[in-house]
Amino acid sequence: MLSANYIEPGRIEARDDATRPAPGAGEVLVAVEACGICGSDLHMYRNDSYRESLVRSTPEGYDVPGHEFSGRIAELGEGVEGWDVGEAVVGVTGYGGGMAEFVTVPVNPFQLVRIPEGVSFAEAATTEPMADGLQMVRKAAVAPGENVMVIGVGIIGLGVIQALRTKVPDIGKIIAVDIHDRRLDMAKTVGATDGINPKKHDIFEEAARLCGRENDYRGESANIAVVFDCAGYIKHIPGPPPLEIALHCLANRGGRIICFGGYEDRMSIDFGYVIKKEPVIMGSNGYAAEELAESLELMRSGTVDRNILISHHFPLGEVSDAFEAQGTPEAVKVMIDIEQAAA
């Protein structure tokens, strides 16, 4: 079986001698057609972050990443009912394995869902990050007219913007923040009203110009009701961590911050804003099961276009080039396409 093998930061290869897995009880074997490179995969590729939860080891000792993928059911494990060989499905695993010709997936609504007619395998492989965005928007409970900021507009942040446009049609401003103009342009394409590149503008000053400046006994704010932190902490990017920027921009009362982006290390921030502004800070990890199915229905109906977010395609044999591409300014979502010659 052809599979990826993550070795160490900056090193990943394709192997053609991995053992094909067999489905256990309550599992199906999926013949993978497409697998996306997640932001967490990229954290791992940079400095080994989250490795223990992002790879699945083969009997040969190959560490296979990939937890958001699509394909067709190739085999049914013992006790599996209601599913058929050949069905097109989205699979999600919390422990990798998807960057291979075959991967086993437990049968439950959090990890296996059917792909509706008209949705491509590549588009379906973006289901999990879209569901993540739906959960973040649900947790934020954005009210009509409220201004929001999305820090980090890779595939997750862009999904948040698509979810906001779907769930809160009468929202105020949606301000996208990213160091890459390519991603800011895409953010506007899918619904952001404005974009801020911190390499060119001070985030707080630009947000205050767009949304209005508040200044009272709690301090100053840029009248942002909700900040979605999809960037986390990337050590090599200079300046205050995104969480500190979020706290500064956040409204002086009633503000919410939804934290999703990964953290490559510990960080130092000015936490005084938390005392002054009394914000609600929530983590978001994953999605509700129904949000997987909802994501696919949004694609099927044309309510959201996920295909435009896929910037690059690579075959599995070029997985090293795929990871390098995902780290470039031009990339939004890099998709690994897997030919099923061995199926």
CSV table of C-alpha atoms in Angstrom, one decimal, residues 48-324:
chain,number,residue,atom,x,y,z
A,48,ASP,CA,6.7,18.2,15.9
A,49,SER,CA,3.7,19.8,17.6
A,50,TYR,CA,0.8,17.4,18.3
A,51,ARG,CA,2.6,14.4,16.7
A,52,GLU,CA,1.2,11.9,19.1
A,53,SER,CA,-2.4,12.7,18.1
A,54,LEU,CA,-1.8,13.3,14.3
A,55,VAL,CA,-0.2,10.1,13.0
A,56,ARG,CA,-1.1,6.4,12.9
A,57,SER,CA,1.7,3.9,12.8
A,58,THR,CA,1.8,1.0,10.4
A,59,PRO,CA,3.4,-2.4,11.3
A,60,GLU,CA,6.5,-1.2,9.4
A,61,GLY,CA,6.8,1.8,11.8
A,62,TYR,CA,5.6,4.4,9.2
A,63,ASP,CA,3.8,7.4,10.8
A,64,VAL,CA,0.9,8.2,8.5
A,65,PRO,CA,-0.8,11.7,9.0
A,66,GLY,CA,-4.1,12.7,7.6
A,67,HIS,CA,-7.4,13.0,9.5
A,68,GLU,CA,-9.8,14.7,7.0
A,69,PHE,CA,-10.4,12.6,3.9
A,70,SER,CA,-12.9,11.1,1.6
A,71,GLY,CA,-13.2,7.9,-0.4
A,72,ARG,CA,-15.3,4.8,-0.9
A,73,ILE,CA,-16.0,2.0,1.5
A,74,ALA,CA,-13.8,-1.0,0.5
A,75,GLU,CA,-14.6,-3.4,3.3
A,76,LEU,CA,-17.0,-3.8,6.2
A,77,GLY,CA,-15.8,-4.9,9.6
A,78,GLU,CA,-17.6,-7.3,11.8
A,79,GLY,CA,-21.0,-6.2,13.0
A,80,VAL,CA,-21.3,-3.2,10.7
A,81,GLU,CA,-24.8,-2.7,9.4
A,82,GLY,CA,-26.5,0.0,7.3
A,83,TRP,CA,-23.4,0.6,5.1
A,84,ASP,CA,-22.4,-0.8,1.8
A,85,VAL,CA,-19.1,-1.4,-0.1
A,86,GLY,CA,-18.7,1.2,-2.7
A,87,GLU,CA,-20.5,4.0,-0.9
A,88,ALA,CA,-18.8,7.5,-1.1
A,89,VAL,CA,-18.0,8.7,2.4
A,90,VAL,CA,-16.2,11.3,4.4
A,91,GLY,CA,-13.9,10.0,7.1
A,92,VAL,CA,-12.5,11.8,10.1
A,93,THR,CA,-9.9,10.3,12.4
A,94,GLY,CA,-8.3,11.9,15.4
A,95,TYR,CA,-5.1,9.9,14.9
A,96,GLY,CA,-4.1,10.2,11.3
A,97,GLY,CA,-3.9,7.5,8.7
A,98,GLY,CA,-5.7,9.2,5.9
A,99,MET,CA,-2.6,9.9,3.7
A,100,ALA,CA,-2.6,6.4,2.4
A,101,GLU,CA,-4.5,4.3,-0.1
A,102,PHE,CA,-6.6,2.7,2.7
A,103,VAL,CA,-7.6,3.7,6.2
A,104,THR,CA,-9.9,2.2,8.8
A,105,VAL,CA,-12.7,4.4,10.3
A,106,PRO,CA,-15.0,3.7,13.2
A,107,VAL,CA,-18.7,3.7,12.3
A,108,ASN,CA,-20.3,6.5,14.2
A,109,PRO,CA,-21.8,9.9,13.2
A,110,PHE,CA,-18.7,11.8,14.4
A,111,GLN,CA,-16.3,10.0,12.0
A,112,LEU,CA,-18.2,8.6,9.1
A,113,VAL,CA,-20.9,10.3,6.9
A,114,ARG,CA,-22.2,9.7,3.4
A,115,ILE,CA,-21.3,12.1,0.6
A,116,PRO,CA,-24.4,13.4,-1.2
A,117,GLU,CA,-24.7,13.4,-5.0
A,118,GLY,CA,-23.0,16.3,-6.7
A,119,VAL,CA,-20.2,16.8,-4.1
A,120,SER,CA,-16.7,15.9,-5.3
A,121,PHE,CA,-14.3,13.8,-3.3
A,122,ALA,CA,-11.9,16.8,-3.0
A,123,GLU,CA,-14.7,19.1,-1.8
A,124,ALA,CA,-15.9,16.5,0.6
A,125,ALA,CA,-12.5,16.2,2.1
A,126,THR,CA,-13.0,19.8,3.5
A,127,THR,CA,-16.1,18.7,5.4
A,128,GLU,CA,-14.3,18.4,8.8
A,129,PRO,CA,-12.9,22.0,8.8
A,130,MET,CA,-16.2,23.3,7.6
A,131,ALA,CA,-17.9,21.6,10.5
A,132,ASP,CA,-15.3,23.1,12.9
A,133,GLY,CA,-16.3,26.5,11.6
A,134,LEU,CA,-20.0,25.8,12.2
A,135,GLN,CA,-19.3,24.9,15.8
A,136,MET,CA,-17.3,28.0,16.4
A,137,VAL,CA,-20.1,30.2,15.1
A,138,ARG,CA,-22.7,28.3,17.1
A,139,LYS,CA,-20.6,28.8,20.3
A,140,ALA,CA,-20.1,32.5,19.6
A,141,ALA,CA,-23.9,33.2,19.3
A,142,VAL,CA,-23.3,36.2,17.1
A,143,ALA,CA,-26.2,38.7,17.3
A,144,PRO,CA,-27.5,40.8,14.3
A,145,GLY,CA,-25.3,43.8,13.6
A,146,GLU,CA,-22.4,42.6,15.7
A,147,ASN,CA,-18.9,43.1,14.3
A,148,VAL,CA,-16.6,40.1,14.3
A,149,MET,CA,-12.9,39.5,13.5
A,150,VAL,CA,-11.4,36.3,12.2
A,151,ILE,CA,-7.7,36.0,12.9
A,152,GLY,CA,-6.0,33.6,10.5
A,153,VAL,CA,-7.9,32.9,7.3
A,154,GLY,CA,-6.6,29.5,6.2
A,155,ILE,CA,-9.1,26.8,5.6
A,156,ILE,CA,-10.5,27.0,9.1
A,157,GLY,CA,-10.9,30.8,9.2
A,158,LEU,CA,-12.4,30.8,5.7
A,159,GLY,CA,-14.9,28.2,6.9
A,160,VAL,CA,-15.8,30.4,9.8
A,161,ILE,CA,-16.6,33.3,7.4
A,162,GLN,CA,-18.7,31.0,5.2
A,163,ALA,CA,-20.6,29.8,8.3
A,164,LEU,CA,-21.1,33.3,9.5
A,165,ARG,CA,-22.7,34.3,6.1
A,166,THR,CA,-24.9,31.2,6.3
A,167,LYS,CA,-26.0,31.5,9.9
A,168,VAL,CA,-26.0,35.3,10.6
A,169,PRO,CA,-27.1,37.0,7.3
A,170,ASP,CA,-27.6,40.4,9.1
A,171,ILE,CA,-24.2,40.4,10.7
A,172,GLY,CA,-22.1,43.7,11.0
A,173,LYS,CA,-18.6,43.8,9.7
A,174,ILE,CA,-16.5,40.6,9.2
A,175,ILE,CA,-12.8,41.6,9.4
A,176,ALA,CA,-10.3,39.1,8.3
A,177,VAL,CA,-6.7,39.3,9.6
A,178,ASP,CA,-3.8,37.4,8.0
A,179,ILE,CA,-0.2,38.1,6.9
A,180,HIS,CA,-0.9,36.7,3.4
A,181,ASP,CA,-2.8,38.9,0.9
A,182,ARG,CA,-3.8,35.8,-1.1
A,183,ARG,CA,-5.8,34.6,1.8
A,184,LEU,CA,-7.3,38.0,2.6
A,185,ASP,CA,-8.5,38.2,-1.0
A,186,MET,CA,-10.1,34.8,-0.6
A,187,ALA,CA,-11.7,35.9,2.7
A,188,LYS,CA,-13.4,38.7,0.9
A,189,THR,CA,-14.5,36.4,-1.9
A,190,VAL,CA,-16.4,34.2,0.6
A,191,GLY,CA,-17.9,37.0,2.6
A,192,ALA,CA,-15.5,39.1,4.7
A,193,THR,CA,-16.2,42.9,4.5
A,194,ASP,CA,-12.6,43.9,5.1
A,195,GLY,CA,-9.1,42.5,5.4
A,196,ILE,CA,-6.1,43.6,7.5
A,197,ASN,CA,-2.6,42.5,6.8
A,198,PRO,CA,-0.5,43.1,10.0
A,199,LYS,CA,2.6,43.5,7.9
A,200,LYS,CA,1.0,46.6,6.4
A,201,HIS,CA,-1.3,48.0,9.1
A,202,ASP,CA,-1.7,48.1,12.9
A,203,ILE,CA,-4.5,45.7,13.5
A,204,PHE,CA,-6.1,47.6,16.3
A,205,GLU,CA,-5.9,51.0,14.6
A,206,GLU,CA,-7.3,49.6,11.4
A,207,ALA,CA,-10.1,47.8,13.1
A,208,ALA,CA,-11.0,50.9,15.1
A,209,ARG,CA,-11.1,52.9,11.9
A,210,LEU,CA,-13.5,50.4,10.4
A,211,CYS,CA,-15.8,49.7,13.4
A,212,GLY,CA,-15.3,52.7,15.7
A,213,ARG,CA,-13.1,53.3,18.7
A,214,GLU,CA,-14.4,52.8,22.3
A,215,ASN,CA,-12.5,54.3,25.3
A,216,ASP,CA,-13.9,54.2,28.8
A,217,TYR,CA,-12.9,53.1,32.3
A,218,ARG,CA,-12.4,49.6,30.9
A,219,GLY,CA,-9.8,50.7,28.4
A,220,GLU,CA,-9.9,51.0,24.6
A,221,SER,CA,-11.5,48.7,22.1
A,222,ALA,CA,-12.3,48.5,18.4
A,223,ASN,CA,-16.0,47.6,18.9
A,224,ILE,CA,-15.5,44.0,17.9
A,225,ALA,CA,-18.0,41.8,19.6
A,226,VAL,CA,-16.5,38.4,18.7
A,227,VAL,CA,-13.0,37.4,17.7
A,228,PHE,CA,-12.4,33.9,16.2
A,229,ASP,CA,-8.7,33.1,16.9
A,230,CYS,CA,-7.9,30.6,14.2
A,231,ALA,CA,-4.2,31.3,14.2
A,232,GLY,CA,-3.2,30.2,17.8
A,233,TYR,CA,0.5,30.8,18.3
A,234,ILE,CA,3.1,30.4,15.6
A,235,LYS,CA,6.5,31.0,17.1
A,236,HIS,CA,8.2,32.5,14.1
A,237,ILE,CA,5.6,35.2,13.5
A,238,PRO,CA,6.7,38.4,15.2
A,239,GLY,CA,4.4,40.7,17.3
A,240,PRO,CA,1.9,40.1,20.0
A,241,PRO,CA,0.2,36.7,20.0
A,242,PRO,CA,-3.3,36.7,18.4
A,243,LEU,CA,-5.0,36.2,21.7
A,244,GLU,CA,-3.6,39.5,23.0
A,245,ILE,CA,-4.6,41.2,19.8
A,246,ALA,CA,-8.1,39.8,20.2
A,247,LEU,CA,-8.4,41.0,23.8
A,248,HIS,CA,-7.3,44.5,22.8
A,249,CYS,CA,-9.8,44.8,19.9
A,250,LEU,CA,-12.6,43.2,21.8
A,251,ALA,CA,-15.6,45.4,22.9
A,252,ASN,CA,-15.5,46.7,26.4
A,253,ARG,CA,-18.5,44.7,27.4
A,254,GLY,CA,-20.1,41.5,26.2
A,255,GLY,CA,-17.1,40.4,24.1
A,256,ARG,CA,-16.4,36.7,23.2
A,257,ILE,CA,-13.3,35.1,21.9
A,258,ILE,CA,-13.4,31.6,20.4
A,259,CYS,CA,-10.0,29.9,20.4
A,260,PHE,CA,-9.3,27.2,17.8
A,261,GLY,CA,-5.8,27.7,16.4
A,262,GLY,CA,-3.0,25.5,17.6
A,263,TYR,CA,-0.2,26.5,19.9
A,264,GLU,CA,3.4,25.7,19.0
A,265,ASP,CA,4.8,26.7,22.4
A,266,ARG,CA,4.0,28.6,25.6
A,267,MET,CA,3.6,32.4,25.1
A,268,SER,CA,3.5,35.6,27.1
A,269,ILE,CA,0.5,38.0,26.8
A,270,ASP,CA,-0.9,41.1,28.5
A,271,PHE,CA,-3.7,39.5,30.5
A,272,GLY,CA,-4.9,42.8,32.0
A,273,TYR,CA,-7.6,43.1,29.3
A,274,VAL,CA,-9.4,40.1,30.8
A,275,ILE,CA,-9.8,41.8,34.1
A,276,LYS,CA,-10.9,45.1,32.6
A,277,LYS,CA,-13.2,43.9,29.9
A,278,GLU,CA,-14.6,40.7,31.5
A,279,PRO,CA,-14.8,38.8,28.2
A,280,VAL,CA,-15.9,35.2,27.7
A,281,ILE,CA,-13.0,33.1,26.3
A,282,MET,CA,-14.1,29.7,24.9
A,283,GLY,CA,-12.1,26.9,23.4
A,284,SER,CA,-13.5,25.0,20.4
A,285,ASN,CA,-12.3,21.6,19.5
A,286,GLY,CA,-14.2,19.7,16.8
A,287,TYR,CA,-17.9,19.8,16.0
A,288,ALA,CA,-21.2,18.3,16.7
A,289,ALA,CA,-22.0,15.2,14.7
A,290,GLU,CA,-24.9,16.9,12.9
A,291,GLU,CA,-22.5,19.6,11.7
A,292,LEU,CA,-20.6,17.1,9.5
A,293,ALA,CA,-23.8,16.3,7.7
A,294,GLU,CA,-24.8,20.0,7.6
A,295,SER,CA,-21.5,20.9,6.0
A,296,LEU,CA,-22.1,18.4,3.2
A,297,GLU,CA,-25.6,19.7,2.7
A,298,LEU,CA,-24.3,23.3,2.4
A,299,MET,CA,-21.9,22.1,-0.3
A,300,ARG,CA,-24.6,20.0,-2.1
A,301,SER,CA,-27.0,22.9,-2.2
A,302,GLY,CA,-24.4,25.4,-3.4
A,303,THR,CA,-24.8,27.5,-0.3
A,304,VAL,CA,-21.0,27.4,0.2
A,305,ASP,CA,-18.4,26.8,-2.4
A,306,ARG,CA,-15.5,24.8,-0.9
A,307,ASN,CA,-13.8,24.0,-4.2
A,308,ILE,CA,-12.6,27.6,-4.5
A,309,LEU,CA,-10.6,27.1,-1.3
A,310,ILE,CA,-8.5,24.3,-2.7
A,311,SER,CA,-5.5,26.0,-4.1
A,312,HIS,CA,-3.2,23.0,-4.9
A,313,HIS,CA,-3.5,19.3,-5.8
A,314,PHE,CA,-0.6,16.8,-5.4
A,315,PRO,CA,-0.5,13.1,-5.8
A,316,LEU,CA,0.3,11.1,-2.7
A,317,GLY,CA,3.7,10.2,-4.2
A,318,GLU,CA,4.6,13.9,-4.0
A,319,VAL,CA,3.5,14.3,-0.3
A,320,SER,CA,6.8,16.1,0.6
A,321,ASP,CA,6.1,18.8,-2.1
A,322,ALA,CA,2.5,19.0,-0.9
A,323,PHE,CA,3.6,19.9,2.7
A,324,GLU,CA,6.1,22.4,1.4
